[in-house]
Amino acid sequence: MILDFDDLYTTATVPWDLGEPQPAVVALEQAGRISGSVLDVGCGLGDNAIYLARRGYRVTAIDAAARAVELARKRAVAGGVDVEFAVADATRLDGFDGRFDTVLDCALYHCLTNEQRVRFVAALHRATKPGALLSMLCFSDGLVSGVPAPLPVPERNIRDTLAAGGWDVTDLTSGELLAVTGSSHEFLTQYPGAVADAQGRIPMPIWIVRALRR
């Protein structure tokens, strides 16, 4: 599946636009897995970054899709929240060397090719301080209520790529990411049997990864 994200944010209602932070991200913050200066990489429409900024963190949020960043800035302004947004290539992160204590990747890793994942993990290493924490939510090859993820990533791929890029995986568990069934994107048409909650959202299977920078 190859997606043109600039086009999606211009022409479609994307399935990951909950209008609020992902519950899995809220749970990470409540579990103490966010600290210091935070990089939200692949921030999309900014709701996770806005939530973390409201919680008192210094947040920089980047996305390769200029339209997504434009809309995210508007949401932050409307919410009276200060977030540093930027259009940037997550596989390079030029100009961000050694800045961050925490990285949040909510649903970017699985969008990358294997070659891009190697560059991405290396870029995160350059952009963070020694001992920095990476929290990553990535589509898994499991099922939630019989529903598979559209871009499944095997556990071994995550462990091997992070280890080679200077990160030690300290925790890797299964979880859920929510998608909006009212999306105008064909992404969700593959799952006609999925059961939505009262807000029209369906759970997708993910890995919840915790890794420390060496």
CSV table of C-alpha atoms in Angstrom, one decimal:
chain,number,residue,atom,x,y,z
A,1,MET,CA,0.0,0.0,0.0
A,2,ILE,CA,1.6,3.3,-1.2
A,3,LEU,CA,-0.1,6.4,0.1
A,4,ASP,CA,0.2,10.0,-1.0
A,5,PHE,CA,-0.2,11.7,2.3
A,6,ASP,CA,-0.3,15.2,1.0
A,7,ASP,CA,-3.2,14.2,-1.3
A,8,LEU,CA,-5.0,12.3,1.5
A,9,TYR,CA,-4.9,15.3,3.9
A,10,THR,CA,-6.2,17.5,1.1
A,11,THR,CA,-9.0,15.3,-0.4
A,12,ALA,CA,-10.0,12.7,2.2
A,13,THR,CA,-11.1,12.3,5.8
A,14,VAL,CA,-8.3,10.1,7.0
A,15,PRO,CA,-9.0,7.1,9.2
A,16,TRP,CA,-6.6,8.1,12.0
A,17,ASP,CA,-8.3,11.5,12.5
A,18,LEU,CA,-10.1,10.9,15.9
A,19,GLY,CA,-10.2,14.6,16.7
A,20,GLU,CA,-8.4,13.7,20.0
A,21,PRO,CA,-5.2,11.8,21.0
A,22,GLN,CA,-5.1,8.1,20.5
A,23,PRO,CA,-6.0,6.4,23.8
A,24,ALA,CA,-2.8,4.3,23.5
A,25,VAL,CA,-0.8,7.5,23.6
A,26,VAL,CA,-2.7,8.8,26.6
A,27,ALA,CA,-1.9,5.5,28.3
A,28,LEU,CA,1.8,5.9,27.5
A,29,GLU,CA,1.9,9.3,29.1
A,30,GLN,CA,0.0,8.2,32.1
A,31,ALA,CA,2.4,5.3,32.5
A,32,GLY,CA,5.3,7.7,32.7
A,33,ARG,CA,6.8,6.9,29.3
A,34,ILE,CA,7.1,10.5,28.2
A,35,SER,CA,9.6,13.0,29.7
A,36,GLY,CA,11.6,16.1,28.9
A,37,SER,CA,11.8,17.4,25.4
A,38,VAL,CA,9.6,15.3,23.1
A,39,LEU,CA,9.7,14.6,19.3
A,40,ASP,CA,6.4,13.5,17.8
A,41,VAL,CA,7.5,12.0,14.5
A,42,GLY,CA,4.9,11.6,11.8
A,43,CYS,CA,2.5,13.7,13.8
A,44,GLY,CA,-0.3,13.9,11.3
A,45,LEU,CA,-3.0,16.3,12.4
A,46,GLY,CA,-1.3,17.0,15.7
A,47,ASP,CA,-3.7,15.7,18.3
A,48,ASN,CA,-1.1,13.6,20.1
A,49,ALA,CA,1.4,16.5,20.2
A,50,ILE,CA,-1.3,18.9,21.4
A,51,TYR,CA,-2.2,16.5,24.2
A,52,LEU,CA,1.4,16.2,25.3
A,53,ALA,CA,1.9,19.9,25.2
A,54,ARG,CA,-1.2,20.4,27.3
A,55,ARG,CA,0.4,18.0,29.8
A,56,GLY,CA,3.4,20.3,30.1
A,57,TYR,CA,6.0,18.8,27.8
A,58,ARG,CA,8.1,20.7,25.3
A,59,VAL,CA,6.9,19.1,22.0
A,60,THR,CA,8.3,19.3,18.5
A,61,ALA,CA,6.1,17.6,16.0
A,62,ILE,CA,7.1,16.8,12.4
A,63,ASP,CA,5.5,15.3,9.4
A,64,ALA,CA,6.5,15.0,5.7
A,65,ALA,CA,3.0,16.1,4.6
A,66,ALA,CA,2.9,19.9,4.5
A,67,ARG,CA,-0.9,19.9,4.5
A,68,ALA,CA,-1.0,17.8,7.7
A,69,VAL,CA,1.4,20.2,9.4
A,70,GLU,CA,-0.7,23.2,8.3
A,71,LEU,CA,-3.8,21.7,9.7
A,72,ALA,CA,-2.0,20.6,12.9
A,73,ARG,CA,-0.8,24.2,13.5
A,74,LYS,CA,-4.4,25.4,13.2
A,75,ARG,CA,-5.6,22.9,15.7
A,76,ALA,CA,-2.9,23.9,18.2
A,77,VAL,CA,-3.7,27.6,17.8
A,78,ALA,CA,-7.4,26.9,18.2
A,79,GLY,CA,-6.6,25.0,21.4
A,80,GLY,CA,-4.3,27.7,22.7
A,81,VAL,CA,-1.4,25.2,22.8
A,82,ASP,CA,2.3,25.8,22.0
A,83,VAL,CA,3.8,23.1,19.8
A,84,GLU,CA,6.8,23.5,17.4
A,85,PHE,CA,5.6,22.0,14.1
A,86,ALA,CA,7.8,21.5,11.1
A,87,VAL,CA,7.7,19.8,7.7
A,88,ALA,CA,10.6,17.3,7.8
A,89,ASP,CA,11.8,14.0,6.5
A,90,ALA,CA,11.7,11.5,9.4
A,91,THR,CA,14.4,9.4,7.7
A,92,ARG,CA,16.8,12.4,7.9
A,93,LEU,CA,15.8,14.8,10.7
A,94,ASP,CA,18.3,17.4,9.5
A,95,GLY,CA,18.9,20.1,12.1
A,96,PHE,CA,17.5,18.2,15.1
A,97,ASP,CA,20.8,16.6,16.3
A,98,GLY,CA,20.9,15.7,20.0
A,99,ARG,CA,17.7,17.5,21.0
A,100,PHE,CA,15.2,15.1,22.4
A,101,ASP,CA,14.7,13.0,25.6
A,102,THR,CA,11.6,11.2,24.2
A,103,VAL,CA,10.4,10.1,20.8
A,104,LEU,CA,6.8,9.2,20.1
A,105,ASP,CA,6.1,7.3,16.8
A,106,CYS,CA,2.4,6.8,16.5
A,107,ALA,CA,1.9,4.8,13.3
A,108,LEU,CA,4.8,5.9,11.1
A,109,TYR,CA,7.2,3.0,11.2
A,110,HIS,CA,4.8,0.6,9.4
A,111,CYS,CA,4.4,3.1,6.6
A,112,LEU,CA,8.1,2.9,5.7
A,113,THR,CA,10.0,0.4,3.5
A,114,ASN,CA,12.7,-1.7,5.2
A,115,GLU,CA,15.4,0.6,3.8
A,116,GLN,CA,13.6,3.7,5.1
A,117,ARG,CA,13.2,2.1,8.5
A,118,VAL,CA,16.9,1.7,8.8
A,119,ARG,CA,17.5,5.3,8.0
A,120,PHE,CA,14.6,6.4,10.2
A,121,VAL,CA,16.0,4.6,13.3
A,122,ALA,CA,19.4,6.0,12.6
A,123,ALA,CA,18.0,9.5,12.3
A,124,LEU,CA,16.1,9.1,15.6
A,125,HIS,CA,19.4,8.1,17.2
A,126,ARG,CA,21.1,11.3,16.0
A,127,ALA,CA,18.2,13.5,17.1
A,128,THR,CA,18.1,12.2,20.7
A,129,LYS,CA,20.3,12.3,23.8
A,130,PRO,CA,21.9,9.2,25.3
A,131,GLY,CA,19.4,7.3,27.3
A,132,ALA,CA,16.5,8.8,25.4
A,133,LEU,CA,13.2,6.8,25.3
A,134,LEU,CA,11.4,5.7,22.1
A,135,SER,CA,7.7,4.8,22.4
A,136,MET,CA,6.5,3.4,19.1
A,137,LEU,CA,3.0,2.2,18.1
A,138,CYS,CA,3.3,0.1,15.0
A,139,PHE,CA,0.8,-2.1,13.2
A,140,SER,CA,1.4,-5.8,14.1
A,141,ASP,CA,0.8,-9.0,12.3
A,142,GLY,CA,-1.7,-10.0,15.0
A,143,LEU,CA,-5.5,-9.7,15.1
A,144,VAL,CA,-8.0,-7.7,17.1
A,145,SER,CA,-11.4,-9.3,17.1
A,146,GLY,CA,-10.5,-11.0,13.9
A,147,VAL,CA,-9.4,-7.8,12.2
A,148,PRO,CA,-5.8,-7.6,10.8
A,149,ALA,CA,-3.8,-4.4,10.3
A,150,PRO,CA,-3.3,-3.2,6.7
A,151,LEU,CA,0.5,-2.8,7.0
A,152,PRO,CA,1.6,-5.5,9.4
A,153,VAL,CA,5.1,-5.6,10.7
A,154,PRO,CA,6.7,-8.7,12.2
A,155,GLU,CA,8.1,-8.4,15.7
A,156,ARG,CA,11.5,-9.6,14.5
A,157,ASN,CA,11.7,-6.7,12.0
A,158,ILE,CA,11.3,-4.2,14.9
A,159,ARG,CA,13.7,-5.8,17.2
A,160,ASP,CA,16.5,-6.3,14.6
A,161,THR,CA,16.1,-2.8,13.1
A,162,LEU,CA,16.1,-1.0,16.4
A,163,ALA,CA,19.1,-3.0,17.7
A,164,ALA,CA,21.1,-2.3,14.7
A,165,GLY,CA,20.3,1.4,14.9
A,166,GLY,CA,21.5,1.8,18.5
A,167,TRP,CA,18.3,1.2,20.4
A,168,ASP,CA,17.7,-1.5,23.1
A,169,VAL,CA,14.1,-2.8,23.1
A,170,THR,CA,13.0,-3.1,26.8
A,171,ASP,CA,9.3,-3.9,26.3
A,172,LEU,CA,7.2,-5.0,23.3
A,173,THR,CA,3.6,-5.9,23.9
A,174,SER,CA,0.4,-6.1,21.9
A,175,GLY,CA,-2.2,-3.3,21.9
A,176,GLU,CA,-4.8,-1.4,19.8
A,177,LEU,CA,-4.9,1.7,17.7
A,178,LEU,CA,-8.3,3.2,16.8
A,179,ALA,CA,-9.4,4.1,13.2
A,180,VAL,CA,-12.5,6.0,12.2
A,181,THR,CA,-15.0,4.0,10.2
A,182,GLY,CA,-16.5,7.2,8.7
A,183,SER,CA,-13.3,7.9,6.8
A,184,SER,CA,-13.7,8.7,3.1
A,185,HIS,CA,-10.5,6.7,2.4
A,186,GLU,CA,-10.7,3.1,1.1
A,187,PHE,CA,-8.4,2.0,3.9
A,188,LEU,CA,-11.3,0.7,6.0
A,189,THR,CA,-13.3,-0.9,3.2
A,190,GLN,CA,-11.2,-4.1,3.7
A,191,TYR,CA,-12.8,-4.6,7.1
A,192,PRO,CA,-16.6,-4.9,6.6
A,193,GLY,CA,-16.9,-7.3,9.6
A,194,ALA,CA,-15.1,-5.1,12.1
A,195,VAL,CA,-17.2,-4.0,15.1
A,196,ALA,CA,-17.1,-0.3,15.7
A,197,ASP,CA,-17.6,1.3,19.1
A,198,ALA,CA,-20.3,3.9,19.9
A,199,GLN,CA,-18.1,6.6,18.3
A,200,GLY,CA,-17.7,4.8,15.1
A,201,ARG,CA,-14.1,3.6,15.7
A,202,ILE,CA,-12.6,0.2,15.2
A,203,PRO,CA,-9.5,-1.2,16.9
A,204,MET,CA,-6.4,-2.2,14.8
A,205,PRO,CA,-3.7,-4.5,16.2
A,206,ILE,CA,-0.4,-2.9,17.1
A,207,TRP,CA,2.9,-3.4,18.8
A,208,ILE,CA,3.6,-1.1,21.7
A,209,VAL,CA,7.4,-0.8,21.8
A,210,ARG,CA,9.6,0.8,24.4
A,211,ALA,CA,13.3,1.2,23.5
A,212,LEU,CA,16.2,3.1,25.1
A,213,ARG,CA,18.9,4.8,23.1
A,214,ARG,CA,22.4,3.5,23.6
